[in-house]
mmCIF file of C-alpha atoms in Angstrom:
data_model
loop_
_atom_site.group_PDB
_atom_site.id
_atom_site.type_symbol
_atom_site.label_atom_id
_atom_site.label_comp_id
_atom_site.label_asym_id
_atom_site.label_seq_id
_atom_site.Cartn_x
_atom_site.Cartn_y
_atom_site.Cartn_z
ATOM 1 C CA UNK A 1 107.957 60.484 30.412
ATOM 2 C CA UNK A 2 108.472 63.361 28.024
ATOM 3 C CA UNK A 3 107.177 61.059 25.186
ATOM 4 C CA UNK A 4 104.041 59.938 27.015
ATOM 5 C CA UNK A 5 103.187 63.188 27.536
ATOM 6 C CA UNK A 6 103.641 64.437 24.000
ATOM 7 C CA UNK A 7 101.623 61.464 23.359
ATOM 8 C CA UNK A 8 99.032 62.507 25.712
ATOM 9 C CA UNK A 9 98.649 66.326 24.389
ATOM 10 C CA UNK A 10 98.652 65.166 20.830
ATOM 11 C CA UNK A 11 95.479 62.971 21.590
ATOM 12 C CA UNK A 12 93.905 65.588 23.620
ATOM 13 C CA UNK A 13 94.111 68.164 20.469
ATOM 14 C CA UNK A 14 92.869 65.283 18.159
ATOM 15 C CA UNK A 15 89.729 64.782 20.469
ATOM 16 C CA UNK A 16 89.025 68.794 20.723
ATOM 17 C CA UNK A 17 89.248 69.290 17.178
ATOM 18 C CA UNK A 18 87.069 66.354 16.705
ATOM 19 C CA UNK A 19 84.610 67.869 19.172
ATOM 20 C CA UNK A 20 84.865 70.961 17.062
ATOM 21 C CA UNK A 21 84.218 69.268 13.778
ATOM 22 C CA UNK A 22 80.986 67.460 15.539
ATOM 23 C CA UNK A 23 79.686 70.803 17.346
ATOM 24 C CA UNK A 24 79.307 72.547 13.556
ATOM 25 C CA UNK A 25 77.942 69.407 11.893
ATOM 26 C CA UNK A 26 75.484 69.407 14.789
ATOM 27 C CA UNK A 27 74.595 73.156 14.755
ATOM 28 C CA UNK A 28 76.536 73.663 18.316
ATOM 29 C CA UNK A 29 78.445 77.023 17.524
ATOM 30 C CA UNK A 30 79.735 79.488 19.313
ATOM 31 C CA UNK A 31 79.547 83.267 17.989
ATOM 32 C CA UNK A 32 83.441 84.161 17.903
ATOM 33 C CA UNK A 33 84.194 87.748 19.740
ATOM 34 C CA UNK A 34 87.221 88.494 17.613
ATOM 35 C CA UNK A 35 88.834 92.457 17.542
ATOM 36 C CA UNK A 36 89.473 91.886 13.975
ATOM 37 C CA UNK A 37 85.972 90.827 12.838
ATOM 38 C CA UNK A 38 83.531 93.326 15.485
ATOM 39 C CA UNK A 39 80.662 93.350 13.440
ATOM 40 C CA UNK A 40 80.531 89.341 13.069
ATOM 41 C CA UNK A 41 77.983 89.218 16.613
ATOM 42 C CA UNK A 42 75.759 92.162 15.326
ATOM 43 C CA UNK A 43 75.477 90.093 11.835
ATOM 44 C CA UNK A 44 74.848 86.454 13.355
ATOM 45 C CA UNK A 45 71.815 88.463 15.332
ATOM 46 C CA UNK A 46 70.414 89.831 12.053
ATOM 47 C CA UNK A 47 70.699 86.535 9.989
ATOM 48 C CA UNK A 48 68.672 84.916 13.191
ATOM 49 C CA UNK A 49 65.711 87.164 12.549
ATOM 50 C CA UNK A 50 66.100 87.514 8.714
ATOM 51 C CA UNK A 51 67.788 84.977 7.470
ATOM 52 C CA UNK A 52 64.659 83.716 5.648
ATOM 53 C CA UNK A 53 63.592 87.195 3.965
ATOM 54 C CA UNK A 54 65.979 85.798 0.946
ATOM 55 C CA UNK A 55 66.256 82.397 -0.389
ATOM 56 C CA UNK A 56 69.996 83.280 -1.595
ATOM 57 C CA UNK A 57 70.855 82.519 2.212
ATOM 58 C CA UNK A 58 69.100 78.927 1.414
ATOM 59 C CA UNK A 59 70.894 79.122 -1.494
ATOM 60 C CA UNK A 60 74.372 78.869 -0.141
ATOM 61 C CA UNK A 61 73.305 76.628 2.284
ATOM 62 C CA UNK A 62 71.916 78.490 5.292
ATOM 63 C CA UNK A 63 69.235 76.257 7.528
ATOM 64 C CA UNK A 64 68.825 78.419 10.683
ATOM 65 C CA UNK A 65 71.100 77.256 12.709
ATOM 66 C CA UNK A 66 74.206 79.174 14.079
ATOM 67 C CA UNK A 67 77.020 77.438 12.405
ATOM 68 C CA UNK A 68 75.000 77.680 8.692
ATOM 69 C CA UNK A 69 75.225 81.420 9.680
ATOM 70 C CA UNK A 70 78.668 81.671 10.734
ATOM 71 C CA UNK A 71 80.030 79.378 7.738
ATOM 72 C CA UNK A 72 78.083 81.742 5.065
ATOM 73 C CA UNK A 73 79.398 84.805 7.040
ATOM 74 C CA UNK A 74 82.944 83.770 7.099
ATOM 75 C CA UNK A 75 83.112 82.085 3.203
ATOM 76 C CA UNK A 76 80.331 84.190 1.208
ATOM 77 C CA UNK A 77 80.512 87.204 3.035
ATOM 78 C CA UNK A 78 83.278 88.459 4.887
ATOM 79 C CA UNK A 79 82.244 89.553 8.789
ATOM 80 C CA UNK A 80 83.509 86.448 10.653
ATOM 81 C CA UNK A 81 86.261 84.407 10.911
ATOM 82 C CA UNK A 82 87.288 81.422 9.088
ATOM 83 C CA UNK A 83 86.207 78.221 11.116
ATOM 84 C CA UNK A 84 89.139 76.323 12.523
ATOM 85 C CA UNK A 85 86.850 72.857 11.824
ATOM 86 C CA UNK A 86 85.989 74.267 8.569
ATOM 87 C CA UNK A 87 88.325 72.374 5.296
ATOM 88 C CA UNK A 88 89.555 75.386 4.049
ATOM 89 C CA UNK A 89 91.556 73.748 1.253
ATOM 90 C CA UNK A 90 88.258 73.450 -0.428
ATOM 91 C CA UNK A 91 87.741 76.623 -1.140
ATOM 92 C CA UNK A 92 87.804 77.206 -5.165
ATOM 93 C CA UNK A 93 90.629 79.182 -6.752
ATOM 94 C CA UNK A 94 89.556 80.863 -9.544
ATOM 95 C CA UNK A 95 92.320 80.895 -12.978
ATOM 96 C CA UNK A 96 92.590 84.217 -14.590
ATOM 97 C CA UNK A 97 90.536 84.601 -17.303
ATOM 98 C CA UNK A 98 92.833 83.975 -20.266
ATOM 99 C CA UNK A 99 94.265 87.676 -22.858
ATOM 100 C CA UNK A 100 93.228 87.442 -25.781
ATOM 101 C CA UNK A 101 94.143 90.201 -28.755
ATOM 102 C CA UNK A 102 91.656 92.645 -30.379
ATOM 103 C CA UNK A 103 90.914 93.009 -33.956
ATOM 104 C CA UNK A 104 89.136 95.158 -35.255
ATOM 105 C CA UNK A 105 86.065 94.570 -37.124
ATOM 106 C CA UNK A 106 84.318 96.041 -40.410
ATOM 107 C CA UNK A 107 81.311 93.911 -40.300
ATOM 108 C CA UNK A 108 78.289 94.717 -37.958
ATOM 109 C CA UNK A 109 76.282 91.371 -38.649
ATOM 110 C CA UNK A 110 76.843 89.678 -35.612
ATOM 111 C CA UNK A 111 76.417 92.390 -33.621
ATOM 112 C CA UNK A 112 72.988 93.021 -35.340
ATOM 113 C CA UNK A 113 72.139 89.913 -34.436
ATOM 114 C CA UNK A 114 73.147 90.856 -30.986
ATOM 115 C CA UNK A 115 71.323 93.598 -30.330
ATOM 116 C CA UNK A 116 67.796 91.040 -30.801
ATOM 117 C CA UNK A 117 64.569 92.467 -32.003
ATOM 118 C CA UNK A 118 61.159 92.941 -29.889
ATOM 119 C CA UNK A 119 61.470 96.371 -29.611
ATOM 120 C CA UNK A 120 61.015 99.401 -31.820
ATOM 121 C CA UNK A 121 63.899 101.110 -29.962
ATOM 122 C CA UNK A 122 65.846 98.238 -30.726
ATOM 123 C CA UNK A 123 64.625 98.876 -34.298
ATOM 124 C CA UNK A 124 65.681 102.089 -34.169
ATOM 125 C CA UNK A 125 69.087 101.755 -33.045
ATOM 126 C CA UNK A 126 69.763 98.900 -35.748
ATOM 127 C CA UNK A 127 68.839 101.099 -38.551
ATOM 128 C CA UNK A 128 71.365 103.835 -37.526
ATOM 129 C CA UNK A 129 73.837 101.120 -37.307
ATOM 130 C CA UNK A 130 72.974 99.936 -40.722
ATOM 131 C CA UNK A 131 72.666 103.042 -41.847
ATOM 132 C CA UNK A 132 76.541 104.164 -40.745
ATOM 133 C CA UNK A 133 78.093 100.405 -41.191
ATOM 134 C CA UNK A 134 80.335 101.980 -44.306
ATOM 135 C CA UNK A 135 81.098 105.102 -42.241
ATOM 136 C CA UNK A 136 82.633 103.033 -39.634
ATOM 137 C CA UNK A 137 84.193 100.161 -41.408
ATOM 138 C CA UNK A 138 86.093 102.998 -43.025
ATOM 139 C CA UNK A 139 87.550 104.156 -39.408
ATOM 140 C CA UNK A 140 88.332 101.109 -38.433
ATOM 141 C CA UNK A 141 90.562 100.386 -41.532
ATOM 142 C CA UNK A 142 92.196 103.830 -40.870
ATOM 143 C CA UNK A 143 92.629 103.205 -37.200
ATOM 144 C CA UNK A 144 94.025 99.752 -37.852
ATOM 145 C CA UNK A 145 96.416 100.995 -39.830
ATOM 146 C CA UNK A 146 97.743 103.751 -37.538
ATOM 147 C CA UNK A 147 98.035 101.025 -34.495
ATOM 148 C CA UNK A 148 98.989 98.006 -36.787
ATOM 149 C CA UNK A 149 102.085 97.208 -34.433
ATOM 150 C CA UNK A 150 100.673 97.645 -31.308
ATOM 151 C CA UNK A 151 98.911 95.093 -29.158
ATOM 152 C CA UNK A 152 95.533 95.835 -27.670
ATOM 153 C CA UNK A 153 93.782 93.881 -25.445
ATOM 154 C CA UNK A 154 90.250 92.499 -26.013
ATOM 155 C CA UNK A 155 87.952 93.606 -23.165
ATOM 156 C CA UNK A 156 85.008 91.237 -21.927
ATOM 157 C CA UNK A 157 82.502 94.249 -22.103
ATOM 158 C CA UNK A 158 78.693 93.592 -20.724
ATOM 159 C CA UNK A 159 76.526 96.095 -21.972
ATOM 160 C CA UNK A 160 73.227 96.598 -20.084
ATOM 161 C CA UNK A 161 70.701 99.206 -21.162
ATOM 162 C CA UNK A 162 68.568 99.890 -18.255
ATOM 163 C CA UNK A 163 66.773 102.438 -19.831
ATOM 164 C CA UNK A 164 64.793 99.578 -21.975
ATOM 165 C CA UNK A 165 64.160 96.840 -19.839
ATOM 166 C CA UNK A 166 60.655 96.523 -18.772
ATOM 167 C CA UNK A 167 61.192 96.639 -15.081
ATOM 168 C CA UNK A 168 62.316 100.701 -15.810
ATOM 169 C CA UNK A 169 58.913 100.845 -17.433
ATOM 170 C CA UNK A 170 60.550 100.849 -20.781
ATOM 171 C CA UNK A 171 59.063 104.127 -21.501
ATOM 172 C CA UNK A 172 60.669 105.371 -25.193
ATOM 173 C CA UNK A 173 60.316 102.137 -27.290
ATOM 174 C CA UNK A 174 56.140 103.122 -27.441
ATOM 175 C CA UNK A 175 57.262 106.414 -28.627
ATOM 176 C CA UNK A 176 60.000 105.806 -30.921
ATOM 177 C CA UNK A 177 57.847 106.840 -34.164
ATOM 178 C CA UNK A 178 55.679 109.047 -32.902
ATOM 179 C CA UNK A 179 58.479 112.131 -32.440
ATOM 180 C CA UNK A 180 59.726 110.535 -28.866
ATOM 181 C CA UNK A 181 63.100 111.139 -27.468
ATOM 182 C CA UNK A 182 66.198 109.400 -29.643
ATOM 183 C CA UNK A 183 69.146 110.759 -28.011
ATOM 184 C CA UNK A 184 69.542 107.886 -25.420
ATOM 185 C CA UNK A 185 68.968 105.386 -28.225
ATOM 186 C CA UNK A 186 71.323 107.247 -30.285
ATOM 187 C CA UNK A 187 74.145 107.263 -28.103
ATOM 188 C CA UNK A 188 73.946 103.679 -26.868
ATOM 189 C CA UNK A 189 73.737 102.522 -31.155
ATOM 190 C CA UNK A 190 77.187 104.541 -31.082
ATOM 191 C CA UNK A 191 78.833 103.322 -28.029
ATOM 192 C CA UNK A 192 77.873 99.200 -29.012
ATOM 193 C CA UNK A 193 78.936 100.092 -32.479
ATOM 194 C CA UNK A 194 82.363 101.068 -31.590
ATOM 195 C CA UNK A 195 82.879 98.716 -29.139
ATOM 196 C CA UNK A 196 82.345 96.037 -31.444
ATOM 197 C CA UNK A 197 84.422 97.840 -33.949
ATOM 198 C CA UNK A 198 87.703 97.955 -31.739
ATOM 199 C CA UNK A 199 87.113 94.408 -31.504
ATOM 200 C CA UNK A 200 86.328 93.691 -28.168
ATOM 201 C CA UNK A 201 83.492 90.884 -26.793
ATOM 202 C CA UNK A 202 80.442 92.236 -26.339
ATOM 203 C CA UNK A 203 77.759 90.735 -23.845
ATOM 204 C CA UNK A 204 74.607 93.284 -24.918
ATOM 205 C CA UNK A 205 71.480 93.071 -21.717
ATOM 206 C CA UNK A 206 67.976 94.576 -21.899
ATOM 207 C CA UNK A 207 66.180 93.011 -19.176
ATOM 208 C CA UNK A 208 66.718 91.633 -16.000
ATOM 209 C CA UNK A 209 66.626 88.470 -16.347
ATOM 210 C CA UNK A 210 69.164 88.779 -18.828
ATOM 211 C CA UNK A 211 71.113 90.758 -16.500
ATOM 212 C CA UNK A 212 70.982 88.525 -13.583
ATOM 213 C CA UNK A 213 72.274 85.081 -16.046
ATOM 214 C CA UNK A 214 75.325 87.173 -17.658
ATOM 215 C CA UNK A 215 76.644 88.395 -14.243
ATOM 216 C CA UNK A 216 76.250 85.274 -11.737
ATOM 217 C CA UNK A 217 73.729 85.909 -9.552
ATOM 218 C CA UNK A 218 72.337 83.860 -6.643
ATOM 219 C CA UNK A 219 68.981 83.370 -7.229
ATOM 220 C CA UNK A 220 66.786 85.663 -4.790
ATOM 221 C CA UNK A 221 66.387 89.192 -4.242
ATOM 222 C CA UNK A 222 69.960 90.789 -4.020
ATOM 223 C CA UNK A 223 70.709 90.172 -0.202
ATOM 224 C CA UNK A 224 73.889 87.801 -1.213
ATOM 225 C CA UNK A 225 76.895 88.386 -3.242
ATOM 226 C CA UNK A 226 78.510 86.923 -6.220
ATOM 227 C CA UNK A 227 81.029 84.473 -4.942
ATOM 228 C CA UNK A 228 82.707 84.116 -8.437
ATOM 229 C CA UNK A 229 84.958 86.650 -9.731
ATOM 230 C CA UNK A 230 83.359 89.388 -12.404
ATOM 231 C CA UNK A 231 83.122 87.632 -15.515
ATOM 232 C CA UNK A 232 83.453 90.981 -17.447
ATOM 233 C CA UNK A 233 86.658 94.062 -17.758
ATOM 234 C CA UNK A 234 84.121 96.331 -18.022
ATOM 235 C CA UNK A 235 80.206 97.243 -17.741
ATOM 236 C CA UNK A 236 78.596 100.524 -19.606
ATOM 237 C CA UNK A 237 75.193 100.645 -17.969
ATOM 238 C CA UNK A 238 72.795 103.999 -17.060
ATOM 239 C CA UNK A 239 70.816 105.221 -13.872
ATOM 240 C CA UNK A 240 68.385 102.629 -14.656
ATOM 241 C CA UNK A 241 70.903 99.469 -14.611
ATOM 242 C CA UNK A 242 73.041 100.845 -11.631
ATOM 243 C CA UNK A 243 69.547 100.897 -9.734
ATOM 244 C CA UNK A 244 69.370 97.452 -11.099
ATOM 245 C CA UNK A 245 72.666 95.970 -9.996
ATOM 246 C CA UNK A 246 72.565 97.580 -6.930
ATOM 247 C CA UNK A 247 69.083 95.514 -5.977
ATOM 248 C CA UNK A 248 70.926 92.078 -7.333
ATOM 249 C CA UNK A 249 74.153 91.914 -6.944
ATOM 250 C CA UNK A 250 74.291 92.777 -3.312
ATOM 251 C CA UNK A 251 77.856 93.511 -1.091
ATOM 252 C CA UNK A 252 79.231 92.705 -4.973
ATOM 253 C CA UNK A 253 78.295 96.316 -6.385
ATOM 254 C CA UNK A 254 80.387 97.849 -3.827
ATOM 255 C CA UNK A 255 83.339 95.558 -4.637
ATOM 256 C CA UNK A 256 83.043 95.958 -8.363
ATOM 257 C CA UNK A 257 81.828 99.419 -9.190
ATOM 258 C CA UNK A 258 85.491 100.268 -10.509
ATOM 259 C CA UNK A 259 84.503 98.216 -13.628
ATOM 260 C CA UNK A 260 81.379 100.711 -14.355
ATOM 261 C CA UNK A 261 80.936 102.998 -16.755
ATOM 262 C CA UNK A 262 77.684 104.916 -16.642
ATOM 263 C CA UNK A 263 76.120 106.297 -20.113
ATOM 264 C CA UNK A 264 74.771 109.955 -18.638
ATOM 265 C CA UNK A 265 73.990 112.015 -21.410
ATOM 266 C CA UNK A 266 74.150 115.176 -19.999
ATOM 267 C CA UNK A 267 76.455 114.345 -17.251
ATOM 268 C CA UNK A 268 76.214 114.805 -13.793
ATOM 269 C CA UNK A 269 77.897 117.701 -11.307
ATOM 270 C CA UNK A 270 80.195 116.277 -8.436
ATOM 271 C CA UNK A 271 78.153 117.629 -6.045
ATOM 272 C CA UNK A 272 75.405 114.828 -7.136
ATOM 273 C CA UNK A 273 77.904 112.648 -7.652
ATOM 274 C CA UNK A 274 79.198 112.874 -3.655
ATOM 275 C CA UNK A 275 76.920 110.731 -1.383
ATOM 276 C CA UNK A 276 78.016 112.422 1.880
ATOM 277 C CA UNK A 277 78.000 116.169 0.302
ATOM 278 C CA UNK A 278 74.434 115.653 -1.900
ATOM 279 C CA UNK A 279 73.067 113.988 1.671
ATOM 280 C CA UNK A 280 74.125 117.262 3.706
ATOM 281 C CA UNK A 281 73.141 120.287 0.977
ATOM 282 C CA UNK A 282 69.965 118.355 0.205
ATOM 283 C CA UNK A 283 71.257 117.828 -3.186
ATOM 284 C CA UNK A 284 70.277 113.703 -2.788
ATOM 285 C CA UNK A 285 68.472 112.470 -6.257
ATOM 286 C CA UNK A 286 67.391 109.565 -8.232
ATOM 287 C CA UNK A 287 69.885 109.982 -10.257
ATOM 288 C CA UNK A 288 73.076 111.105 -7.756
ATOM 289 C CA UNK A 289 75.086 110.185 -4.737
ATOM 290 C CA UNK A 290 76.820 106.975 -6.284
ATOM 291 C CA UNK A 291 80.238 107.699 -5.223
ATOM 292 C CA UNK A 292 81.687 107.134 -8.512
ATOM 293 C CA UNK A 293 85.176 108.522 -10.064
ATOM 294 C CA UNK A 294 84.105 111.423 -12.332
ATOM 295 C CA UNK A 295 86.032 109.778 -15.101
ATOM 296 C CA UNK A 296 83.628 107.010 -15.130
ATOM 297 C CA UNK A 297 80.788 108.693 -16.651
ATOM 298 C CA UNK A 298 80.307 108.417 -20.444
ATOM 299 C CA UNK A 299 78.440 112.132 -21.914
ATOM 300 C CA UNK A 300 77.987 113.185 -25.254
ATOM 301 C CA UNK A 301 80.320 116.050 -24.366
ATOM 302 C CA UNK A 302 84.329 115.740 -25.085
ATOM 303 C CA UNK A 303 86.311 116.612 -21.926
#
């Protein structure tokens, strides 16, 4: 008897997670109330009423139905629970991206060819690297020769200038030669000159669509976030691009903004800096209340 009714519960489990499977692939889903996940109801109710104001929900294969909303909420987002019917072996592990050593470098050509042309404050910027190749070919040599034995690590760098994309309004490229503001353009010929120079791989972004290709992003307007892992160490980016990456990449900006470094010329107090503290002195800018570790932004003043 005790084998028939193993038998028997065995079957009954079979037949309920069948049922299961054939309630999701029908669109018959219940909304889980689970302690651990309390906001998954409140987000099921929003993706009901909006989950056609972005096609990245399409994208990752949201129809309307319940169970499209609570497999993309569970697997691309993170506010519900994994679906018992759900294969979760398929799932796709991601392999470290592979170490590879710097060298440095005492030729700028490739990075010239980088940097593109289109723009007269791309112009600009190539001349002054032109213009300083020997000067830093020569540092390189001596720096190489101080760190010959030790091992550095090349960084996967993107490096997006927000500043001159023309969805900022690309204001300084028209102005360039007629007595415009260079410091910006100055700084940023420095920063991809040395970062080339120590060797590292450079990904170099000055519009959006650019932007959008190097990092991974859903198509759509920002609501979704990357499911890949970062493809970069590190990305040097001003006001403009945070702005940028904040519209696109979604729930990913918050889980990556350790990898930012911001190019603020003049720098910017902690007080801006604090979301909470610039929201209750009225201290809230354009510019401010990003949360960011002070350390993270890159002036044209030493510590």
């Amino acid at each position: 008897m005790s084998d028939m009714a193993g038998r028997v519960e065995q079957i009954l489990q079979r037949s309920m997670a069948t049922n299961r499977v054939k309630d999701g692939a029908t669109g018959q889903c219940e909304v889980p109330k689970d302690a651990r996940y309390p906001d998954c109801p409140s987000k099921v109710d929003w993706m009901r009423a909006r989950w056609t104001s972005d096609p990245c929900y399409a994208f990752y294969g949201v129809d309307g139905s319940d169970c499209s909303f609570l497999i993309y909420l569970s697997e691309v987002e993170w506010f519900c629970p994994p679906l018992t019917w759900r294969n979760q072996t398929t799932t796709p592990t991601h392999k470290p991206f592979p170490k590879r050593q710097a060298v440095f470098r005492s030729d700028i050509g490739a990075l010239l060819e980088q940097v593109g042309t289109g723009k007269e404050s791309l112009s600009f910027m190539k001349r002054r690297m032109r213009r300083l190749a020997a000067q830093w070919a020569s540092a390189a040599r001596r720096l190489d020769d101080s760190l010959r034995i030790q091992w550095r690590e090349q960084k996967r760098i993107l490096v997006h200038v927000g500043f001159l994309t023309e969805e900022s309004g690309d204001v300084f490229s028209p102005k360039v030669l007629k007595g415009g503001p260079l410091g910006e353009m100055v700084q940023w010929a420095d920063i991809l000159t040395a970062l080339h120079v120590l060797g590292h791989n450079l990904k170099i972004s000055v519009s959006l669509k650019e932007l959008q290709g190097l990092l991974g992003v859903p198509p759509g307007r920002g609501s979704c976030p990357l499911t890949g892992p970062l493809p970069f160490d590190l990305i040097y980016t001003d006001y403009h691009g945070l702005q940028q990456m904040r519209q696109h990449m979604g729930l990913s900006l918050r889980k990556h903004k350790c990898h930012i470094r911001v190019i603020d010329t003049f720098g910017t107090e902690p007080a801006y800096n604090h979301e909470d503290y610039a929201t209750l002195h009225g201290y809230r800018t354009n510019w401010g209340y990003w949360n960011l570790n002070c350390r993270q932004y890159m002036t044209m003043f030493r510590e």
